Amino acid sequence: MTAVAGGDGTVGKALEVLDLVASFGRPVRFSEILDKSPYPKATTYRLIQTLTNQRMLGFDAERQTYAPGVRLVRLAHAAWTQSSLAPIARPFIDALSLEVGDTVHLAQLDHAQVLYVDKRNAREPVQMFSQAGKVGPAYCTGVGKAMLAYLPEAELAPILSQQSYHRFTPSTLTSEEELRAELANIRARGYAFDREEHEPGIICVALPILSESKRVLGALSVTTTNTRKTLDDLAALAPVIAETARRIAGEAESWRFPDAAAQTTRTGT
């Protein structure tokens, strides 16, 4: 784990420890936190106590464990409501899920990664990595590639340089050159595939959600297994996914995304 830049000071360090606790996905003891913390024992303990006092962490005295606290949950809910497509998209992905019968994902870019902001399970659910609130790689997921393909070069280049290009399966793209070629193909046909690139047996078709000005707002995917459908089967769903994406984008046009609002403030327009 990399230490936060010094300019972020105590707040940055505290947030890093908060991220660390959350990354365990379960209540965790101080010794486990300390084992992965980039800070000395005294500093780590002080940061944890501050986070606990502020209710960003909860402490179970009986089990001697720490977990994300109620204040963090409240803040997360507010952020989810105000800065995510989820509330806008919910009725549309509900309808899409009912129509196609397969798992539907709604995702947005979070820096150089994919954040799954909502999910509807198939009629017969499939066990897979993605869950609402989880972060995944952009270079080897359908939703990730669908969004990357429509970014302007000035935004795309730094994101591609931050990808790990780890080989999850034999189908994973493992270089920027391979990924750029794939993104060109996605732009040409209008949709992306996940060809078992992140998880064995899991395939999907994904399309971007684009604003009227072609800004990438997010992406939609329909996901299943290679034993239930083929890539051709999924490609046949592209038109209905595209219509859902268009409707979500239409609803979002009147909703000010945080970066758009910030840009307006900076330019004074």
PDB file of N, CA and C in Angstrom, residues 183-267:
ATOM      1  N   LEU A 183     -10.297  -0.903 -28.374  1.00  0.00           N
ATOM      2  CA  LEU A 183     -11.157   0.285 -28.235  1.00  0.00           C
ATOM      3  C   LEU A 183     -11.563   0.828 -29.602  1.00  0.00           C
ATOM      4  N   ALA A 184     -10.664   0.740 -30.578  1.00  0.00           N
ATOM      5  CA  ALA A 184     -11.004   1.166 -31.938  1.00  0.00           C
ATOM      6  C   ALA A 184     -12.117   0.294 -32.513  1.00  0.00           C
ATOM      7  N   ASN A 185     -12.046  -1.011 -32.259  1.00  0.00           N
ATOM      8  CA  ASN A 185     -13.098  -1.922 -32.723  1.00  0.00           C
ATOM      9  C   ASN A 185     -14.432  -1.629 -32.040  1.00  0.00           C
ATOM     10  N   ILE A 186     -14.362  -1.288 -30.761  1.00  0.00           N
ATOM     11  CA  ILE A 186     -15.592  -0.968 -30.019  1.00  0.00           C
ATOM     12  C   ILE A 186     -16.259   0.275 -30.606  1.00  0.00           C
ATOM     13  N   ARG A 187     -15.468   1.289 -30.895  1.00  0.00           N
ATOM     14  CA  ARG A 187     -16.047   2.501 -31.503  1.00  0.00           C
ATOM     15  C   ARG A 187     -16.665   2.196 -32.862  1.00  0.00           C
ATOM     16  N   ALA A 188     -16.044   1.291 -33.605  1.00  0.00           N
ATOM     17  CA  ALA A 188     -16.537   0.957 -34.943  1.00  0.00           C
ATOM     18  C   ALA A 188     -17.885   0.237 -34.893  1.00  0.00           C
ATOM     19  N   ARG A 189     -18.054  -0.682 -33.924  1.00  0.00           N
ATOM     20  CA  ARG A 189     -19.310  -1.444 -33.885  1.00  0.00           C
ATOM     21  C   ARG A 189     -20.325  -0.875 -32.902  1.00  0.00           C
ATOM     22  N   GLY A 190     -19.859  -0.030 -31.948  1.00  0.00           N
ATOM     23  CA  GLY A 190     -20.775   0.635 -31.033  1.00  0.00           C
ATOM     24  C   GLY A 190     -20.983  -0.049 -29.703  1.00  0.00           C
ATOM     25  N   TYR A 191     -20.377  -1.197 -29.486  1.00  0.00           N
ATOM     26  CA  TYR A 191     -20.525  -1.891 -28.213  1.00  0.00           C
ATOM     27  C   TYR A 191     -19.278  -2.722 -27.930  1.00  0.00           C
ATOM     28  N   ALA A 192     -19.132  -3.073 -26.639  1.00  0.00           N
ATOM     29  CA  ALA A 192     -17.956  -3.822 -26.186  1.00  0.00           C
ATOM     30  C   ALA A 192     -18.370  -5.210 -25.705  1.00  0.00           C
ATOM     31  N   PHE A 193     -17.424  -6.129 -25.776  1.00  0.00           N
ATOM     32  CA  PHE A 193     -17.604  -7.456 -25.207  1.00  0.00           C
ATOM     33  C   PHE A 193     -16.631  -7.665 -24.050  1.00  0.00           C
ATOM     34  N   ASP A 194     -17.027  -8.495 -23.121  1.00  0.00           N
ATOM     35  CA  ASP A 194     -16.088  -9.128 -22.201  1.00  0.00           C
ATOM     36  C   ASP A 194     -16.071 -10.590 -22.609  1.00  0.00           C
ATOM     37  N   ARG A 195     -14.952 -11.026 -23.161  1.00  0.00           N
ATOM     38  CA  ARG A 195     -14.812 -12.397 -23.664  1.00  0.00           C
ATOM     39  C   ARG A 195     -14.100 -13.263 -22.629  1.00  0.00           C
ATOM     40  N   GLU A 196     -14.690 -13.358 -21.453  1.00  0.00           N
ATOM     41  CA  GLU A 196     -14.054 -14.087 -20.343  1.00  0.00           C
ATOM     42  C   GLU A 196     -12.704 -13.461 -19.997  1.00  0.00           C
ATOM     43  N   GLU A 197     -12.607 -12.150 -20.071  1.00  0.00           N
ATOM     44  CA  GLU A 197     -11.333 -11.467 -19.847  1.00  0.00           C
ATOM     45  C   GLU A 197     -11.047 -11.204 -18.378  1.00  0.00           C
ATOM     46  N   HIS A 198     -12.085 -11.120 -17.578  1.00  0.00           N
ATOM     47  CA  HIS A 198     -11.901 -10.862 -16.142  1.00  0.00           C
ATOM     48  C   HIS A 198     -12.150 -12.108 -15.306  1.00  0.00           C
ATOM     49  N   GLU A 199     -13.170 -12.871 -15.680  1.00  0.00           N
ATOM     50  CA  GLU A 199     -13.506 -14.096 -14.955  1.00  0.00           C
ATOM     51  C   GLU A 199     -13.779 -15.222 -15.942  1.00  0.00           C
ATOM     52  N   PRO A 200     -13.232 -16.399 -15.705  1.00  0.00           N
ATOM     53  CA  PRO A 200     -13.509 -17.529 -16.594  1.00  0.00           C
ATOM     54  C   PRO A 200     -14.997 -17.827 -16.665  1.00  0.00           C
ATOM     55  N   GLY A 201     -15.484 -18.006 -17.889  1.00  0.00           N
ATOM     56  CA  GLY A 201     -16.885 -18.381 -18.085  1.00  0.00           C
ATOM     57  C   GLY A 201     -17.861 -17.230 -18.124  1.00  0.00           C
ATOM     58  N   ILE A 202     -17.441 -16.026 -17.730  1.00  0.00           N
ATOM     59  CA  ILE A 202     -18.340 -14.873 -17.690  1.00  0.00           C
ATOM     60  C   ILE A 202     -18.156 -14.016 -18.940  1.00  0.00           C
ATOM     61  N   ILE A 203     -19.241 -13.773 -19.657  1.00  0.00           N
ATOM     62  CA  ILE A 203     -19.197 -12.950 -20.864  1.00  0.00           C
ATOM     63  C   ILE A 203     -20.247 -11.849 -20.754  1.00  0.00           C
ATOM     64  N   CYS A 204     -20.043 -10.762 -21.493  1.00  0.00           N
ATOM     65  CA  CYS A 204     -21.037  -9.686 -21.470  1.00  0.00           C
ATOM     66  C   CYS A 204     -20.942  -8.848 -22.727  1.00  0.00           C
ATOM     67  N   VAL A 205     -21.993  -8.069 -22.952  1.00  0.00           N
ATOM     68  CA  VAL A 205     -21.994  -7.022 -23.959  1.00  0.00           C
ATOM     69  C   VAL A 205     -22.293  -5.726 -23.222  1.00  0.00           C
ATOM     70  N   ALA A 206     -21.581  -4.662 -23.575  1.00  0.00           N
ATOM     71  CA  ALA A 206     -21.714  -3.398 -22.845  1.00  0.00           C
ATOM     72  C   ALA A 206     -21.738  -2.227 -23.800  1.00  0.00           C
ATOM     73  N   LEU A 207     -22.501  -1.195 -23.428  1.00  0.00           N
ATOM     74  CA  LEU A 207     -22.582   0.038 -24.210  1.00  0.00           C
ATOM     75  C   LEU A 207     -22.401   1.238 -23.300  1.00  0.00           C
ATOM     76  N   PRO A 208     -21.807   2.310 -23.832  1.00  0.00           N
ATOM     77  CA  PRO A 208     -21.642   3.511 -23.020  1.00  0.00           C
ATOM     78  C   PRO A 208     -22.950   4.276 -22.885  1.00  0.00           C
ATOM     79  N   ILE A 209     -23.057   5.049 -21.829  1.00  0.00           N
ATOM     80  CA  ILE A 209     -24.141   6.019 -21.661  1.00  0.00           C
ATOM     81  C   ILE A 209     -23.516   7.378 -21.934  1.00  0.00           C
ATOM     82  N   LEU A 210     -23.934   8.013 -23.021  1.00  0.00           N
ATOM     83  CA  LEU A 210     -23.307   9.244 -23.477  1.00  0.00           C
ATOM     84  C   LEU A 210     -24.286  10.410 -23.404  1.00  0.00           C
ATOM     85  N   SER A 211     -23.797  11.558 -22.965  1.00  0.00           N
ATOM     86  CA  SER A 211     -24.616  12.764 -22.958  1.00  0.00           C
ATOM     87  C   SER A 211     -24.799  13.257 -24.388  1.00  0.00           C
ATOM     88  N   GLU A 212     -25.617  14.265 -24.548  1.00  0.00           N
ATOM     89  CA  GLU A 212     -25.846  14.830 -25.885  1.00  0.00           C
ATOM     90  C   GLU A 212     -24.549  15.357 -26.497  1.00  0.00           C
ATOM     91  N   SER A 213     -23.647  15.823 -25.649  1.00  0.00           N
ATOM     92  CA  SER A 213     -22.346  16.315 -26.126  1.00  0.00           C
ATOM     93  C   SER A 213     -21.315  15.204 -26.221  1.00  0.00           C
ATOM     94  N   LYS A 214     -21.753  13.927 -26.032  1.00  0.00           N
ATOM     95  CA  LYS A 214     -20.900  12.737 -26.134  1.00  0.00           C
ATOM     96  C   LYS A 214     -19.956  12.577 -24.960  1.00  0.00           C
ATOM     97  N   ARG A 215     -20.277  13.202 -23.845  1.00  0.00           N
ATOM     98  CA  ARG A 215     -19.490  12.977 -22.641  1.00  0.00           C
ATOM     99  C   ARG A 215     -19.894  11.639 -22.031  1.00  0.00           C
ATOM    100  N   VAL A 216     -18.916  10.874 -21.578  1.00  0.00           N
ATOM    101  CA  VAL A 216     -19.183   9.560 -21.003  1.00  0.00           C
ATOM    102  C   VAL A 216     -19.761   9.732 -19.600  1.00  0.00           C
ATOM    103  N   LEU A 217     -21.010   9.278 -19.429  1.00  0.00           N
ATOM    104  CA  LEU A 217     -21.675   9.341 -18.133  1.00  0.00           C
ATOM    105  C   LEU A 217     -21.547   8.024 -17.377  1.00  0.00           C
ATOM    106  N   GLY A 218     -21.454   6.931 -18.116  1.00  0.00           N
ATOM    107  CA  GLY A 218     -21.392   5.606 -17.496  1.00  0.00           C
ATOM    108  C   GLY A 218     -21.496   4.542 -18.563  1.00  0.00           C
ATOM    109  N   ALA A 219     -21.879   3.339 -18.147  1.00  0.00           N
ATOM    110  CA  ALA A 219     -22.037   2.234 -19.096  1.00  0.00           C
ATOM    111  C   ALA A 219     -23.030   1.223 -18.548  1.00  0.00           C
ATOM    112  N   LEU A 220     -23.654   0.505 -19.456  1.00  0.00           N
ATOM    113  CA  LEU A 220     -24.589  -0.579 -19.142  1.00  0.00           C
ATOM    114  C   LEU A 220     -24.054  -1.873 -19.731  1.00  0.00           C
ATOM    115  N   SER A 221     -24.250  -2.967 -19.027  1.00  0.00           N
ATOM    116  CA  SER A 221     -23.892  -4.262 -19.606  1.00  0.00           C
ATOM    117  C   SER A 221     -24.957  -5.293 -19.289  1.00  0.00           C
ATOM    118  N   VAL A 222     -25.034  -6.287 -20.152  1.00  0.00           N
ATOM    119  CA  VAL A 222     -25.820  -7.491 -19.892  1.00  0.00           C
ATOM    120  C   VAL A 222     -24.820  -8.632 -19.823  1.00  0.00           C
ATOM    121  N   THR A 223     -24.836  -9.353 -18.709  1.00  0.00           N
ATOM    122  CA  THR A 223     -23.811 -10.347 -18.414  1.00  0.00           C
ATOM    123  C   THR A 223     -24.423 -11.711 -18.180  1.00  0.00           C
ATOM    124  N   THR A 224     -23.727 -12.739 -18.659  1.00  0.00           N
ATOM    125  CA  THR A 224     -24.182 -14.112 -18.464  1.00  0.00           C
ATOM    126  C   THR A 224     -22.966 -15.040 -18.504  1.00  0.00           C
ATOM    127  N   THR A 225     -23.206 -16.318 -18.669  1.00  0.00           N
ATOM    128  CA  THR A 225     -22.103 -17.275 -18.768  1.00  0.00           C
ATOM    129  C   THR A 225     -22.027 -17.831 -20.183  1.00  0.00           C
ATOM    130  N   ASN A 226     -20.859 -18.370 -20.527  1.00  0.00           N
ATOM    131  CA  ASN A 226     -20.690 -18.927 -21.871  1.00  0.00           C
ATOM    132  C   ASN A 226     -21.428 -20.246 -22.053  1.00  0.00           C
ATOM    133  N   THR A 227     -22.015 -20.762 -20.989  1.00  0.00           N
ATOM    134  CA  THR A 227     -22.832 -21.979 -21.114  1.00  0.00           C
ATOM    135  C   THR A 227     -24.294 -21.643 -21.370  1.00  0.00           C
ATOM    136  N   ARG A 228     -24.671 -20.399 -21.124  1.00  0.00           N
ATOM    137  CA  ARG A 228     -26.060 -19.989 -21.331  1.00  0.00           C
ATOM    138  C   ARG A 228     -26.258 -19.268 -22.655  1.00  0.00           C
ATOM    139  N   LYS A 229     -25.254 -18.469 -23.051  1.00  0.00           N
ATOM    140  CA  LYS A 229     -25.381 -17.691 -24.275  1.00  0.00           C
ATOM    141  C   LYS A 229     -24.028 -17.567 -24.965  1.00  0.00           C
ATOM    142  N   THR A 230     -24.065 -17.176 -26.226  1.00  0.00           N
ATOM    143  CA  THR A 230     -22.849 -16.892 -26.979  1.00  0.00           C
ATOM    144  C   THR A 230     -22.686 -15.382 -27.107  1.00  0.00           C
ATOM    145  N   LEU A 231     -21.529 -14.968 -27.598  1.00  0.00           N
ATOM    146  CA  LEU A 231     -21.329 -13.541 -27.850  1.00  0.00           C
ATOM    147  C   LEU A 231     -22.298 -13.035 -28.906  1.00  0.00           C
ATOM    148  N   ASP A 232     -22.640 -13.860 -29.878  1.00  0.00           N
ATOM    149  CA  ASP A 232     -23.626 -13.462 -30.897  1.00  0.00           C
ATOM    150  C   ASP A 232     -24.999 -13.234 -30.262  1.00  0.00           C
ATOM    151  N   ASP A 233     -25.345 -14.094 -29.303  1.00  0.00           N
ATOM    152  CA  ASP A 233     -26.615 -13.900 -28.589  1.00  0.00           C
ATOM    153  C   ASP A 233     -26.626 -12.549 -27.883  1.00  0.00           C
ATOM    154  N   LEU A 234     -25.501 -12.218 -27.246  1.00  0.00           N
ATOM    155  CA  LEU A 234     -25.411 -10.953 -26.527  1.00  0.00           C
ATOM    156  C   LEU A 234     -25.414  -9.770 -27.484  1.00  0.00           C
ATOM    157  N   ALA A 235     -24.733  -9.907 -28.611  1.00  0.00           N
ATOM    158  CA  ALA A 235     -24.704  -8.822 -29.600  1.00  0.00           C
ATOM    159  C   ALA A 235     -26.110  -8.477 -30.075  1.00  0.00           C
ATOM    160  N   ALA A 236     -26.972  -9.478 -30.133  1.00  0.00           N
ATOM    161  CA  ALA A 236     -28.352  -9.240 -30.574  1.00  0.00           C
ATOM    162  C   ALA A 236     -29.110  -8.359 -29.585  1.00  0.00           C
ATOM    163  N   LEU A 237     -28.611  -8.259 -28.347  1.00  0.00           N
ATOM    164  CA  LEU A 237     -29.267  -7.420 -27.338  1.00  0.00           C
ATOM    165  C   LEU A 237     -28.797  -5.970 -27.386  1.00  0.00           C
ATOM    166  N   ALA A 238     -27.774  -5.683 -28.197  1.00  0.00           N
ATOM    167  CA  ALA A 238     -27.204  -4.331 -28.237  1.00  0.00           C
ATOM    168  C   ALA A 238     -28.249  -3.251 -28.509  1.00  0.00           C
ATOM    169  N   PRO A 239     -29.175  -3.445 -29.446  1.00  0.00           N
ATOM    170  CA  PRO A 239     -30.164  -2.371 -29.697  1.00  0.00           C
ATOM    171  C   PRO A 239     -31.021  -2.019 -28.485  1.00  0.00           C
ATOM    172  N   VAL A 240     -31.471  -3.016 -27.721  1.00  0.00           N
ATOM    173  CA  VAL A 240     -32.317  -2.708 -26.563  1.00  0.00           C
ATOM    174  C   VAL A 240     -31.485  -2.079 -25.439  1.00  0.00           C
ATOM    175  N   ILE A 241     -30.224  -2.483 -25.320  1.00  0.00           N
ATOM    176  CA  ILE A 241     -29.345  -1.852 -24.328  1.00  0.00           C
ATOM    177  C   ILE A 241     -29.077  -0.403 -24.736  1.00  0.00           C
ATOM    178  N   ALA A 242     -28.865  -0.187 -26.031  1.00  0.00           N
ATOM    179  CA  ALA A 242     -28.605   1.164 -26.536  1.00  0.00           C
ATOM    180  C   ALA A 242     -29.796   2.080 -26.261  1.00  0.00           C
ATOM    181  N   GLU A 243     -30.997   1.560 -26.421  1.00  0.00           N
ATOM    182  CA  GLU A 243     -32.191   2.367 -26.151  1.00  0.00           C
ATOM    183  C   GLU A 243     -32.290   2.707 -24.672  1.00  0.00           C
ATOM    184  N   THR A 244     -31.964   1.745 -23.813  1.00  0.00           N
ATOM    185  CA  THR A 244     -31.967   2.010 -22.373  1.00  0.00           C
ATOM    186  C   THR A 244     -30.931   3.063 -22.026  1.00  0.00           C
ATOM    187  N   ALA A 245     -29.733   2.944 -22.604  1.00  0.00           N
ATOM    188  CA  ALA A 245     -28.676   3.929 -22.362  1.00  0.00           C
ATOM    189  C   ALA A 245     -29.117   5.315 -22.819  1.00  0.00           C
ATOM    190  N   ARG A 246     -29.792   5.376 -23.958  1.00  0.00           N
ATOM    191  CA  ARG A 246     -30.271   6.663 -24.480  1.00  0.00           C
ATOM    192  C   ARG A 246     -31.283   7.289 -23.526  1.00  0.00           C
ATOM    193  N   ARG A 247     -32.171   6.485 -22.966  1.00  0.00           N
ATOM    194  CA  ARG A 247     -33.183   7.007 -22.049  1.00  0.00           C
ATOM    195  C   ARG A 247     -32.548   7.489 -20.743  1.00  0.00           C
ATOM    196  N   ILE A 248     -31.578   6.743 -20.250  1.00  0.00           N
ATOM    197  CA  ILE A 248     -30.876   7.173 -19.032  1.00  0.00           C
ATOM    198  C   ILE A 248     -30.161   8.490 -19.283  1.00  0.00           C
ATOM    199  N   ALA A 249     -29.485   8.594 -20.417  1.00  0.00           N
ATOM    200  CA  ALA A 249     -28.771   9.828 -20.755  1.00  0.00           C
ATOM    201  C   ALA A 249     -29.742  10.996 -20.868  1.00  0.00           C
ATOM    202  N   GLY A 250     -30.913  10.742 -21.436  1.00  0.00           N
ATOM    203  CA  GLY A 250     -31.909  11.798 -21.567  1.00  0.00           C
ATOM    204  C   GLY A 250     -32.358  12.315 -20.215  1.00  0.00           C
ATOM    205  N   GLU A 251     -32.565  11.388 -19.263  1.00  0.00           N
ATOM    206  CA  GLU A 251     -32.943  11.799 -17.913  1.00  0.00           C
ATOM    207  C   GLU A 251     -31.815  12.562 -17.236  1.00  0.00           C
ATOM    208  N   ALA A 252     -30.578  12.155 -17.534  1.00  0.00           N
ATOM    209  CA  ALA A 252     -29.415  12.763 -16.875  1.00  0.00           C
ATOM    210  C   ALA A 252     -29.070  14.138 -17.428  1.00  0.00           C
ATOM    211  N   GLU A 253     -29.584  14.479 -18.599  1.00  0.00           N
ATOM    212  CA  GLU A 253     -29.228  15.754 -19.217  1.00  0.00           C
ATOM    213  C   GLU A 253     -29.562  16.952 -18.324  1.00  0.00           C
ATOM    214  N   SER A 254     -30.650  16.828 -17.567  1.00  0.00           N
ATOM    215  CA  SER A 254     -31.053  17.942 -16.710  1.00  0.00           C
ATOM    216  C   SER A 254     -30.451  17.849 -15.315  1.00  0.00           C
ATOM    217  N   TRP A 255     -29.648  16.795 -15.116  1.00  0.00           N
ATOM    218  CA  TRP A 255     -29.027  16.584 -13.804  1.00  0.00           C
ATOM    219  C   TRP A 255     -27.576  16.993 -13.888  1.00  0.00           C
ATOM    220  N   ARG A 256     -27.116  17.860 -13.018  1.00  0.00           N
ATOM    221  CA  ARG A 256     -25.761  18.400 -13.102  1.00  0.00           C
ATOM    222  C   ARG A 256     -24.779  17.453 -12.427  1.00  0.00           C
ATOM    223  N   PHE A 257     -23.936  16.801 -13.241  1.00  0.00           N
ATOM    224  CA  PHE A 257     -22.904  15.945 -12.674  1.00  0.00           C
ATOM    225  C   PHE A 257     -21.878  16.815 -11.964  1.00  0.00           C
ATOM    226  N   PRO A 258     -21.238  16.296 -10.909  1.00  0.00           N
ATOM    227  CA  PRO A 258     -20.309  17.113 -10.122  1.00  0.00           C
ATOM    228  C   PRO A 258     -19.217  17.774 -10.948  1.00  0.00           C
ATOM    229  N   ASP A 259     -18.618  17.061 -11.913  1.00  0.00           N
ATOM    230  CA  ASP A 259     -17.528  17.665 -12.680  1.00  0.00           C
ATOM    231  C   ASP A 259     -18.046  18.778 -13.585  1.00  0.00           C
ATOM    232  N   ALA A 260     -19.257  18.602 -14.102  1.00  0.00           N
ATOM    233  CA  ALA A 260     -19.837  19.647 -14.950  1.00  0.00           C
ATOM    234  C   ALA A 260     -20.136  20.889 -14.119  1.00  0.00           C
ATOM    235  N   ALA A 261     -20.654  20.673 -12.910  1.00  0.00           N
ATOM    236  CA  ALA A 261     -20.948  21.797 -12.037  1.00  0.00           C
ATOM    237  C   ALA A 261     -19.677  22.543 -11.664  1.00  0.00           C
ATOM    238  N   ALA A 262     -18.619  21.768 -11.392  1.00  0.00           N
ATOM    239  CA  ALA A 262     -17.344  22.396 -11.018  1.00  0.00           C
ATOM    240  C   ALA A 262     -16.777  23.199 -12.165  1.00  0.00           C
ATOM    241  N   GLN A 263     -16.911  22.660 -13.367  1.00  0.00           N
ATOM    242  CA  GLN A 263     -16.402  23.370 -14.541  1.00  0.00           C
ATOM    243  C   GLN A 263     -17.159  24.680 -14.749  1.00  0.00           C
ATOM    244  N   THR A 264     -18.475  24.636 -14.528  1.00  0.00           N
ATOM    245  CA  THR A 264     -19.274  25.853 -14.671  1.00  0.00           C
ATOM    246  C   THR A 264     -18.841  26.912 -13.665  1.00  0.00           C
ATOM    247  N   THR A 265     -18.566  26.455 -12.435  1.00  0.00           N
ATOM    248  CA  THR A 265     -18.134  27.379 -11.386  1.00  0.00           C
ATOM    249  C   THR A 265     -16.797  28.026 -11.751  1.00  0.00           C
ATOM    250  N   ARG A 266     -15.886  27.185 -12.285  1.00  0.00           N
ATOM    251  CA  ARG A 266     -14.552  27.698 -12.611  1.00  0.00           C
ATOM    252  C   ARG A 266     -14.602  28.723 -13.742  1.00  0.00           C
ATOM    253  N   THR A 267     -15.480  28.466 -14.744  1.00  0.00           N
ATOM    254  CA  THR A 267     -15.513  29.344 -15.906  1.00  0.00           C
ATOM    255  C   THR A 267     -16.437  30.536 -15.682  1.00  0.00           C
TER     256      THR A 267
END
